[in-house]
PDB file of C-alpha atoms in Angstrom:
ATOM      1  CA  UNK A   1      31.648 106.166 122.267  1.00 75.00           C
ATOM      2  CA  UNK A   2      30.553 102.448 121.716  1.00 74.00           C
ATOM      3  CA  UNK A   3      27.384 102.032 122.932  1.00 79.00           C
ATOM      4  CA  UNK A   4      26.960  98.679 125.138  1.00 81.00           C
ATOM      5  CA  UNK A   5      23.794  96.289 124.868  1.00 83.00           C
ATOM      6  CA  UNK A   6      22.111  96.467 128.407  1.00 86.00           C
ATOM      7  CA  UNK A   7      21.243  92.524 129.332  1.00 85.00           C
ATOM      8  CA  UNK A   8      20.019  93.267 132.723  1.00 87.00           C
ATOM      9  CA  UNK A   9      17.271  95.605 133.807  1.00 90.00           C
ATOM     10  CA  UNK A  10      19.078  98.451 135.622  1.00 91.00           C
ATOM     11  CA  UNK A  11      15.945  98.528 138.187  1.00 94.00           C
ATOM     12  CA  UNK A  12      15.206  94.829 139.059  1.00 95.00           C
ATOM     13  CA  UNK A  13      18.219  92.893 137.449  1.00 92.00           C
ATOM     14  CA  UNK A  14      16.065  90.671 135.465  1.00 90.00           C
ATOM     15  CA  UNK A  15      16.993  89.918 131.798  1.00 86.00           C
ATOM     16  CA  UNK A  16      15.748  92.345 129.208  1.00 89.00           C
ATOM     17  CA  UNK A  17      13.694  91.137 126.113  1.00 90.00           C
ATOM     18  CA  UNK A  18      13.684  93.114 122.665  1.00 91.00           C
ATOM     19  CA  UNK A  19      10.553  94.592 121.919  1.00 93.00           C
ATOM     20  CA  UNK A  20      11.033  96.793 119.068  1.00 92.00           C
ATOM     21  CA  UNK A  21      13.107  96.903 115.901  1.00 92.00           C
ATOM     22  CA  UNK A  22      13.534  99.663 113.785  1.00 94.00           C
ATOM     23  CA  UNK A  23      14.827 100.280 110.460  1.00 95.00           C
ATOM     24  CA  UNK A  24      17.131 103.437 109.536  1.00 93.00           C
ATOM     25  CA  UNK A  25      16.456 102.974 105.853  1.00 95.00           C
ATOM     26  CA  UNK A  26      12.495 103.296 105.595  1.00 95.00           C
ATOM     27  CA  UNK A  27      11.665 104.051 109.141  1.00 94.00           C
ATOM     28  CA  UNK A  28       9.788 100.968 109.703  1.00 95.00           C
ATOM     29  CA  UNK A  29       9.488  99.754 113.188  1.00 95.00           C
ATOM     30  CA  UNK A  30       8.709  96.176 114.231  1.00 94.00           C
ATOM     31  CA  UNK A  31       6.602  95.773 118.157  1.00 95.00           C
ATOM     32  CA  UNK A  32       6.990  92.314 119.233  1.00 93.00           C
ATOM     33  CA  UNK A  33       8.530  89.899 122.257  1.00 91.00           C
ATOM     34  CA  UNK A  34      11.681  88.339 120.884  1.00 88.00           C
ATOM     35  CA  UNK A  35      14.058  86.636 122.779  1.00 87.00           C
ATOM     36  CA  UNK A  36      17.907  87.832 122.665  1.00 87.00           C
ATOM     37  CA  UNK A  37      20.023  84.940 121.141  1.00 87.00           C
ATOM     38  CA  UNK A  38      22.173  83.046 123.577  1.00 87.00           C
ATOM     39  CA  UNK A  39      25.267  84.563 122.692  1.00 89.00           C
ATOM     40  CA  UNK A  40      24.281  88.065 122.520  1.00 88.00           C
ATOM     41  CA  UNK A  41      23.514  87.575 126.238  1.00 87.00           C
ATOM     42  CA  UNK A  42      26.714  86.980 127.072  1.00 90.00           C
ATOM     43  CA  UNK A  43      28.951  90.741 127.860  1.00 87.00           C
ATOM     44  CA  UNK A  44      31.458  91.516 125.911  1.00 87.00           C
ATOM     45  CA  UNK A  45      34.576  89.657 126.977  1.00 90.00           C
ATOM     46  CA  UNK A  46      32.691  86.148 126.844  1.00 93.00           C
ATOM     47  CA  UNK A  47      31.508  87.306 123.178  1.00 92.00           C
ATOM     48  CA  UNK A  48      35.533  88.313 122.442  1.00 92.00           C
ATOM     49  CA  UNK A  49      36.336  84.828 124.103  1.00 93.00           C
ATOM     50  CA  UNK A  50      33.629  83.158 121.335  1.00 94.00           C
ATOM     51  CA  UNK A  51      35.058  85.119 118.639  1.00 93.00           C
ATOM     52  CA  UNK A  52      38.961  83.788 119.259  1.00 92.00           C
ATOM     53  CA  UNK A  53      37.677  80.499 119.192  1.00 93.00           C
ATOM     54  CA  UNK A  54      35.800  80.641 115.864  1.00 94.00           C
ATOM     55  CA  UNK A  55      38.843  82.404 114.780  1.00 92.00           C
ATOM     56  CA  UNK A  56      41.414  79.405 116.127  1.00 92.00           C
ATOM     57  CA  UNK A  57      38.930  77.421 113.891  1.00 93.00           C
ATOM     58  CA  UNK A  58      37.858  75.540 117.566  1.00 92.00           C
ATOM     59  CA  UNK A  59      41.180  74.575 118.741  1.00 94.00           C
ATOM     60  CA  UNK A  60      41.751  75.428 122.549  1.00 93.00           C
ATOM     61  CA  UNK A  61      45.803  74.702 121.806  1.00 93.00           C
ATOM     62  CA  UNK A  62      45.871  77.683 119.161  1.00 94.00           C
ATOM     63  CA  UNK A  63      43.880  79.681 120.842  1.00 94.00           C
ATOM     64  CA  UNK A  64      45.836  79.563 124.162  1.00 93.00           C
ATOM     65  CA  UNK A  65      48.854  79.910 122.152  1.00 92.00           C
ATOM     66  CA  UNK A  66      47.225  83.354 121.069  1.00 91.00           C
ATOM     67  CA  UNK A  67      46.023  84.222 124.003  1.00 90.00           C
ATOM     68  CA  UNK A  68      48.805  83.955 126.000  1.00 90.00           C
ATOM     69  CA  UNK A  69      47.384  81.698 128.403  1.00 93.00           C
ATOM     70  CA  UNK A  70      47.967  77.947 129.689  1.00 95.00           C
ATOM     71  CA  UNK A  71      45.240  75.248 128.119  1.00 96.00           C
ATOM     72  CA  UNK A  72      43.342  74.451 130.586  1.00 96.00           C
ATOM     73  CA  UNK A  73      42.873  78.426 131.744  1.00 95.00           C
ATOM     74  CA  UNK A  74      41.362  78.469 128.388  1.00 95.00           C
ATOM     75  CA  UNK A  75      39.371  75.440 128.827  1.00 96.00           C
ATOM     76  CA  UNK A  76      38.190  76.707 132.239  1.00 95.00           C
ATOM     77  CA  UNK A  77      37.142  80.173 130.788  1.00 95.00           C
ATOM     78  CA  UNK A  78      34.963  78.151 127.898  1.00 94.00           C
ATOM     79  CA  UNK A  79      33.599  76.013 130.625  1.00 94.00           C
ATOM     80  CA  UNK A  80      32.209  78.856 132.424  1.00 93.00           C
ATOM     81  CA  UNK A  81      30.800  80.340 129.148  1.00 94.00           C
ATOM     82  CA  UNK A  82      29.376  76.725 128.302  1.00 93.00           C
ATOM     83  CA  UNK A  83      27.465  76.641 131.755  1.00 91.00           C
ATOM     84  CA  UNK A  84      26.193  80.130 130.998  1.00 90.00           C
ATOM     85  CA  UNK A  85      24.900  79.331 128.043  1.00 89.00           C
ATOM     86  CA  UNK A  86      23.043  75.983 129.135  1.00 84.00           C
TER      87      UNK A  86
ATOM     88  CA  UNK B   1      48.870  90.049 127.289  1.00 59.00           C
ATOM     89  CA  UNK B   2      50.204  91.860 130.270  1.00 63.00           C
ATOM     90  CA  UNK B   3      51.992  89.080 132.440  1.00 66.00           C
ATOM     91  CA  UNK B   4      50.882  89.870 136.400  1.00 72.00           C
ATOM     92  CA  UNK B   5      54.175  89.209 138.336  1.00 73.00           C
ATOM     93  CA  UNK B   6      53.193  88.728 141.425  1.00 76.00           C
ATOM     94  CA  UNK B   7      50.217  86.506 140.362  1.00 77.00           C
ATOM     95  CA  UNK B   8      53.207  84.242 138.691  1.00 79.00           C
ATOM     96  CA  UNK B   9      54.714  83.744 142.025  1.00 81.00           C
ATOM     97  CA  UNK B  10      51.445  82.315 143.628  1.00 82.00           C
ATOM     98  CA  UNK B  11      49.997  80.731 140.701  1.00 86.00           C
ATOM     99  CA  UNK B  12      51.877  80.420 137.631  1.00 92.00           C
ATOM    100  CA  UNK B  13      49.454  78.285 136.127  1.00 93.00           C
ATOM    101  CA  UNK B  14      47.394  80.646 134.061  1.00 92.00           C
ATOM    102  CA  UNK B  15      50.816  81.047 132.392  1.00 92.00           C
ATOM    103  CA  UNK B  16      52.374  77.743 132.099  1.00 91.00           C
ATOM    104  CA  UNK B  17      50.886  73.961 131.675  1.00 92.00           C
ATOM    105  CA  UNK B  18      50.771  71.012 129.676  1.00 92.00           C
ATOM    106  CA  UNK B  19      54.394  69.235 128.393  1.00 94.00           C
ATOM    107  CA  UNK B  20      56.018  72.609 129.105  1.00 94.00           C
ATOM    108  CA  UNK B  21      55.026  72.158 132.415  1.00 94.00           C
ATOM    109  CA  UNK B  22      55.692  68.773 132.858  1.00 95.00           C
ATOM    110  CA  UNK B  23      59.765  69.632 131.550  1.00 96.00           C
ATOM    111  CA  UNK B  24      59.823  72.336 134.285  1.00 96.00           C
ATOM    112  CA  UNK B  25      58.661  69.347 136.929  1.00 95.00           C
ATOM    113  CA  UNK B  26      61.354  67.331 136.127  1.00 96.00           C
ATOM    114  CA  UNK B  27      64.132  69.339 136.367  1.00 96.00           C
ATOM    115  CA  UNK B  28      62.786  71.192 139.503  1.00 95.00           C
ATOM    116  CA  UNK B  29      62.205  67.513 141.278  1.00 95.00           C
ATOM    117  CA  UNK B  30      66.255  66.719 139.653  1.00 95.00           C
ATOM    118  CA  UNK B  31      67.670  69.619 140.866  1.00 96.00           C
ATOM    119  CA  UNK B  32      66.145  69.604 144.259  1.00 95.00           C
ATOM    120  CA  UNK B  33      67.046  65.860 144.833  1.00 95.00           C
ATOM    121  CA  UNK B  34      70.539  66.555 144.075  1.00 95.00           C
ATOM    122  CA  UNK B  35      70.717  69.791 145.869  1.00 95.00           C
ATOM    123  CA  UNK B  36      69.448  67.741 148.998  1.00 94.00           C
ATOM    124  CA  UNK B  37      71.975  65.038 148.409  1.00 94.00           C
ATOM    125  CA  UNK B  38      74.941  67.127 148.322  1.00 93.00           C
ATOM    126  CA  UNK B  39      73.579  69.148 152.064  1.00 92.00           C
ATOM    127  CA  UNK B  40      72.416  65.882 153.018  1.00 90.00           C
ATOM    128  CA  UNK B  41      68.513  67.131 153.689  1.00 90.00           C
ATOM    129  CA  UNK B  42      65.762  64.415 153.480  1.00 89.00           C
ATOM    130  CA  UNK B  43      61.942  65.024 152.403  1.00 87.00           C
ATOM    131  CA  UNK B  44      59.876  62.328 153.876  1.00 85.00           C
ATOM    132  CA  UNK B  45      56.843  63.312 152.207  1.00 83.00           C
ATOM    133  CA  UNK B  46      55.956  67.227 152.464  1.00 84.00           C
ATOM    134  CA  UNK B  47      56.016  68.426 155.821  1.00 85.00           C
ATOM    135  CA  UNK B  48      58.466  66.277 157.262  1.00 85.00           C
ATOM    136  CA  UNK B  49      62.153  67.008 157.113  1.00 85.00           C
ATOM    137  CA  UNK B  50      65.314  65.406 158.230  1.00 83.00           C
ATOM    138  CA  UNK B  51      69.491  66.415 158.296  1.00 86.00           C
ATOM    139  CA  UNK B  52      71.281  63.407 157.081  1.00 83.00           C
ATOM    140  CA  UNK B  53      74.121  62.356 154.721  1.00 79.00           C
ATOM    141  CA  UNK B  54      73.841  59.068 154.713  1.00 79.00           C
ATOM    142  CA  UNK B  55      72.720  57.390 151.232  1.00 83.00           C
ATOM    143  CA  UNK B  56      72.678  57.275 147.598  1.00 89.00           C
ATOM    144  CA  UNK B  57      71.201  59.954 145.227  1.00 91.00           C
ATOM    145  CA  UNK B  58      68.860  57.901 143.810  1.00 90.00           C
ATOM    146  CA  UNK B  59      67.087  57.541 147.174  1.00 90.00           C
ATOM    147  CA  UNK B  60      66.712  61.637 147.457  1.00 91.00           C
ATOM    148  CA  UNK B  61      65.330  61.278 144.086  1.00 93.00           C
ATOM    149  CA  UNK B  62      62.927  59.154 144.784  1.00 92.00           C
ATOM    150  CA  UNK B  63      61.634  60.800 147.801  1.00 91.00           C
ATOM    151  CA  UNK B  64      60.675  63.765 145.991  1.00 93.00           C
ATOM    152  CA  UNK B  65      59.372  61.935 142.788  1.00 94.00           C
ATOM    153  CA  UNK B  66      57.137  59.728 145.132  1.00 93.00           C
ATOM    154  CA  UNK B  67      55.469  62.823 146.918  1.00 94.00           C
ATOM    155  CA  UNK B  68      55.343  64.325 143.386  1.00 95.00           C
ATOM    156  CA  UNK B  69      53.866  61.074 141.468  1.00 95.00           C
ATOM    157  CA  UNK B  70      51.706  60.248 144.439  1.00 95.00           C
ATOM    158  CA  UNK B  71      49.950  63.853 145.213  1.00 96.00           C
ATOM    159  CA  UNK B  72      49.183  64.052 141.100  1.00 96.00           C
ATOM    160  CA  UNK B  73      47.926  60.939 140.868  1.00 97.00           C
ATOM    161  CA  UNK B  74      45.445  61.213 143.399  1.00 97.00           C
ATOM    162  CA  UNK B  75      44.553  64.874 142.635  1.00 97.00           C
ATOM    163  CA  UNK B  76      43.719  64.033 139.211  1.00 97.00           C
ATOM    164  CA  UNK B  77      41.836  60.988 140.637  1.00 97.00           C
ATOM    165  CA  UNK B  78      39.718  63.645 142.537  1.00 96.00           C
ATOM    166  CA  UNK B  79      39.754  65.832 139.577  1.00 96.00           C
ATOM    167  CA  UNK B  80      37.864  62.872 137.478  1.00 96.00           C
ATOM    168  CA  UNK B  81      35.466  62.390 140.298  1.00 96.00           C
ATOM    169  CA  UNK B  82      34.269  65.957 140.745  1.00 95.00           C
ATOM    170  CA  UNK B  83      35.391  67.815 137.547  1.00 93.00           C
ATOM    171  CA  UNK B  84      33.013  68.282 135.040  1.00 90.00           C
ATOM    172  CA  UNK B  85      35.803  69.763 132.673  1.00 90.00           C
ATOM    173  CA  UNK B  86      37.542  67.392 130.445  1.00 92.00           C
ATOM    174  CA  UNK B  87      41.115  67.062 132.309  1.00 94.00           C
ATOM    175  CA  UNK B  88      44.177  66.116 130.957  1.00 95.00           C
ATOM    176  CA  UNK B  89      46.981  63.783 133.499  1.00 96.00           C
ATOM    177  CA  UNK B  90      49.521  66.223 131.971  1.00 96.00           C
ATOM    178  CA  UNK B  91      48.338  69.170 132.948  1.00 96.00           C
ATOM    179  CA  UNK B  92      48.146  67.790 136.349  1.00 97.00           C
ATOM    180  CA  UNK B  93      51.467  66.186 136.917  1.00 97.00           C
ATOM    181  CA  UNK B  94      53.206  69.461 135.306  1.00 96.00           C
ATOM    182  CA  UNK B  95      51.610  72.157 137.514  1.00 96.00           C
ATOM    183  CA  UNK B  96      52.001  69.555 140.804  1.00 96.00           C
ATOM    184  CA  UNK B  97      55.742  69.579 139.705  1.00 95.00           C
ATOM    185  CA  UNK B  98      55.672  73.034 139.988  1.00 96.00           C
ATOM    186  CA  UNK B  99      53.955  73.602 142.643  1.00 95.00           C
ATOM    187  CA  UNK B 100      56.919  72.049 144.179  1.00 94.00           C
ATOM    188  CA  UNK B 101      59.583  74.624 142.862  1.00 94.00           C
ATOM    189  CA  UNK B 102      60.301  76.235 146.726  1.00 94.00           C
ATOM    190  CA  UNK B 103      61.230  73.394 148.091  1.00 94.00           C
ATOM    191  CA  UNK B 104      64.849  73.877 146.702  1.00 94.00           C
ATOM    192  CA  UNK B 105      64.957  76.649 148.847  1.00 94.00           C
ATOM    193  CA  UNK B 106      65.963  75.173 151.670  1.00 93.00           C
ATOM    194  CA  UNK B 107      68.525  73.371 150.477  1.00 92.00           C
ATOM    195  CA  UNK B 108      70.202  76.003 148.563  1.00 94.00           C
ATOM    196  CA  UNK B 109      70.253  77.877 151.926  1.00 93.00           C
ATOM    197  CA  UNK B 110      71.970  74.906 153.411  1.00 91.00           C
ATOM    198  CA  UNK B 111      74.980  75.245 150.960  1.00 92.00           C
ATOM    199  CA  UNK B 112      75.989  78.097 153.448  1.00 91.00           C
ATOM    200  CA  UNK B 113      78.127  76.522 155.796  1.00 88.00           C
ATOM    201  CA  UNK B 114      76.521  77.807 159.245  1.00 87.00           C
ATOM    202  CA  UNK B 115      73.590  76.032 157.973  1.00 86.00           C
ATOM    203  CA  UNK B 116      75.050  72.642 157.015  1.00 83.00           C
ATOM    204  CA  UNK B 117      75.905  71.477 160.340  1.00 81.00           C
ATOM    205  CA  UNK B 118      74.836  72.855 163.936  1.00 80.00           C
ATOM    206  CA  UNK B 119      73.807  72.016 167.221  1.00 80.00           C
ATOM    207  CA  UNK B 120      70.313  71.256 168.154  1.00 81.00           C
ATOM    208  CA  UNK B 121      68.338  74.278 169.435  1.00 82.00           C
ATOM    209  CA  UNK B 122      70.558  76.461 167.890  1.00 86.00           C
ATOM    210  CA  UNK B 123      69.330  80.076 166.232  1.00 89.00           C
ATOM    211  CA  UNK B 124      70.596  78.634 163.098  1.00 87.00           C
ATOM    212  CA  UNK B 125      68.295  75.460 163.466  1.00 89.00           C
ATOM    213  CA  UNK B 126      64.861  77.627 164.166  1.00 91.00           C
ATOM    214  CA  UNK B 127      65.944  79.549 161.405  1.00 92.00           C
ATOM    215  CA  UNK B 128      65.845  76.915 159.342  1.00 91.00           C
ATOM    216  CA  UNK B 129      62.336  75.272 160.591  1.00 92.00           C
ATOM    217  CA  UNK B 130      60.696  78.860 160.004  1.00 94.00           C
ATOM    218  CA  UNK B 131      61.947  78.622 156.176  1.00 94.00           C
ATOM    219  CA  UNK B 132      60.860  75.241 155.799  1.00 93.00           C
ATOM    220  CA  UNK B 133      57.432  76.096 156.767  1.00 95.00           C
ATOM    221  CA  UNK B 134      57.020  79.378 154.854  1.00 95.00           C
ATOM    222  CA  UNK B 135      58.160  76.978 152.060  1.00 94.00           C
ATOM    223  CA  UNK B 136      55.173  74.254 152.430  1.00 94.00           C
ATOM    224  CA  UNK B 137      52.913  76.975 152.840  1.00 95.00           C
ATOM    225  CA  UNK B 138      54.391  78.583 149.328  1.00 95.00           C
ATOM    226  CA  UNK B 139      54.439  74.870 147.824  1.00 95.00           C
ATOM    227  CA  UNK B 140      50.970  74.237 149.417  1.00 95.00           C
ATOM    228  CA  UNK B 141      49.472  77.063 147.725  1.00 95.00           C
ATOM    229  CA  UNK B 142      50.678  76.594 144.375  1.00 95.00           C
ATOM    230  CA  UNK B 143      49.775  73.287 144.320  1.00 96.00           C
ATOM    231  CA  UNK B 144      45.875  74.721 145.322  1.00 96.00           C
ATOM    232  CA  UNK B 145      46.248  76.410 142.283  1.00 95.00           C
ATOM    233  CA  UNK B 146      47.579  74.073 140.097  1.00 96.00           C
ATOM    234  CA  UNK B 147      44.639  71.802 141.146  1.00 96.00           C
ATOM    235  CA  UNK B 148      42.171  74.371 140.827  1.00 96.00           C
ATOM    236  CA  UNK B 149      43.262  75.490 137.342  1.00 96.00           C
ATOM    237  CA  UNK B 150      44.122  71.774 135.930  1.00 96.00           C
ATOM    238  CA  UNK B 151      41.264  70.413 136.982  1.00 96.00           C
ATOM    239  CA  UNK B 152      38.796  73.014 136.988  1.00 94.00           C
ATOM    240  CA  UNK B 153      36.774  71.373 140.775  1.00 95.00           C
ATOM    241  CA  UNK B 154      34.161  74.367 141.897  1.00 91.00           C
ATOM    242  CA  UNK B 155      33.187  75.232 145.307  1.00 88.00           C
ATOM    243  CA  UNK B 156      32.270  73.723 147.261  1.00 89.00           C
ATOM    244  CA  UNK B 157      34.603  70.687 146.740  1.00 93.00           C
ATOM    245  CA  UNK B 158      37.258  71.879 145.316  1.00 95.00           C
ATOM    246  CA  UNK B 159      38.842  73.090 148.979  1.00 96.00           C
ATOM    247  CA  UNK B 160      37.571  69.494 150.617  1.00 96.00           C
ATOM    248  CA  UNK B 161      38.844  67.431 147.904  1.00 96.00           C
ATOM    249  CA  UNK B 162      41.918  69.390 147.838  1.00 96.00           C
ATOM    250  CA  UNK B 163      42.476  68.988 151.414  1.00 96.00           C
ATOM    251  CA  UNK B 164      41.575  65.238 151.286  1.00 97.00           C
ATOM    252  CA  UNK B 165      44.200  64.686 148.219  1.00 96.00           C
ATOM    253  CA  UNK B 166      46.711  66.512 149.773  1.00 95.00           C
ATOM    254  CA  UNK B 167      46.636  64.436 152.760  1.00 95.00           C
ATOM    255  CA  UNK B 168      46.166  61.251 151.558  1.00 96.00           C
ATOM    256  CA  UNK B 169      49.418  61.504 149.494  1.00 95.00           C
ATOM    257  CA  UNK B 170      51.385  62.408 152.544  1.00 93.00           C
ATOM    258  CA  UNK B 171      49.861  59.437 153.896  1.00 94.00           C
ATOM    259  CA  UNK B 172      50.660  57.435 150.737  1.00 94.00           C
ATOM    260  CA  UNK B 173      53.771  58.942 150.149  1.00 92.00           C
ATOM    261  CA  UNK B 174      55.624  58.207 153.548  1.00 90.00           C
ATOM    262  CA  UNK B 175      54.332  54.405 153.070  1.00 91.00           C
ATOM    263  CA  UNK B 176      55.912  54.285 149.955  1.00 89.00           C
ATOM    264  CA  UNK B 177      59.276  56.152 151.082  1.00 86.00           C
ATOM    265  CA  UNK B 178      59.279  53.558 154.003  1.00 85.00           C
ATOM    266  CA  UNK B 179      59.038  50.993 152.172  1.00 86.00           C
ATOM    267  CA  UNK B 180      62.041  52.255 149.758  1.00 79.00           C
ATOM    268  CA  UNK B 181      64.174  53.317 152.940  1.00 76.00           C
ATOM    269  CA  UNK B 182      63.613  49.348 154.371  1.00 80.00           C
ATOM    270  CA  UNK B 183      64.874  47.900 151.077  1.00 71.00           C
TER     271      UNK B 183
END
């Protein structure tokens, strides 16, 4: 089973912070407060959405061709991403 | 990409934009006008309907291309003004065109003879009035999605402006048919 990275605290909602890092190799473990980068705060599907646009080298035509969908769904659905980024 | 039937029926637009689109608009708006020359069935504008024979094609063309033209150009006015996406006029004139795809409807019903000519009051005239309105309602939706897709207006003005722009070009639209039925 694919384990998925919790964003939101299941008890209060807020947005989680990583506070330690661990290494398989040597067992080394790093404590700290580090802030998740902004698009590993998106879920899943807005990270899939990313990834088909890096892939249709950033052109919205291509990648609604690929996608299946009309160009300005596509634009719509990168909008939303866009303002959840900011 | 599994294709949602039913949600191609009320908004097709997920699907379908852009010069693809904008082909489909013209021959829906061509085949309609010449469907409503040969019954004889006048579109002044959306909602308002009349039974007549009693002109040139080109004049049931340009009723429907007027309403068409006229809602798109002021929806994608609206769309500038409260859009922060980056539209594109295409988009907006193909999924308006559309939007107006069950409007042939009721002319294709009026190819049945009962339903060419009859008396007013008649079963066969209700009949008629209760597909015609089920029809705007159809058209009127699809053309709340094609807005709402094409040019990507949030809540809480994309139902005002929508609602504005649709009638202002009935507004617009009648002027214009006016002024092409007093030439």
């Amino acid at each position: 089973m694919e384990k998925k990275l919790p964003l939101k605290c299941p008890s209060c909602n807020e947005s989680l912070r990583v506070v330690k890092l661990h290494c398989e190799k040597c067992e080394t473990e790093v404590n700290g407060q580090y802030e998740l980068p902004a698009l590993a705060k998106l879920d899943l599907k807005d990270q899939q959405i990313i990834i088909e646009f890096v892939k249709a080298s950033g052109s919205l035509k291509v990648m609604a061709q690929q996608m299946g969908y009309s160009y300005p769904t596509v634009r719509n659905i990168l909008d939303e991403i866009i303002e959840k980024i900011k | 990409m599994q294709v949602n039937k039913m949600q191609v029926l009320y908004n097709p637009f997920t699907y379908i934009a852009g010069i693809k689109s904008l082909l489909i608009s013209i021959v829906v708006v061509a085949c309609t006008a010449w469907l409503c020359f040969i019954t004889g069935t006048h579109n002044y504008g959306l909602v308002n309907i009349n039974f007549a024979s009693d002109t040139i094609f080109a004049v049931y063309f340009l009723e429907h291309f007027i309403h068409w033209i006229t809602a798109a150009l002021i929806l994608f006015c609206f769309g500038i003004l409260f859009s922060k996406s980056s539209i594109r006029m295409i988009d907006v004139f193909g999924t308006q065109g559309i939007a107006r795809s069950p409007l042939i409807i009721l002319p294709v019903v009026r190819l049945i003879p009962a339903f060419k000519s009859f008396p007013v009051n008649s079963p066969n005239m209700y009949v008629l009035f209760v597909l015609h309105v089920a029809m705007v309602v159809w058209c009127v939706a699809l053309m709340f999605h094609g807005y709402k897709i094409s040019c990507n207006v949030k809540a809480p003005r994309l139902i005002g402006s929508f609602i504005a722009g649709l009638f202002l070009s009935e507004i617009v639209a009648r002027m214009f048919i006016y002024f092409l039925l007093t030439l």
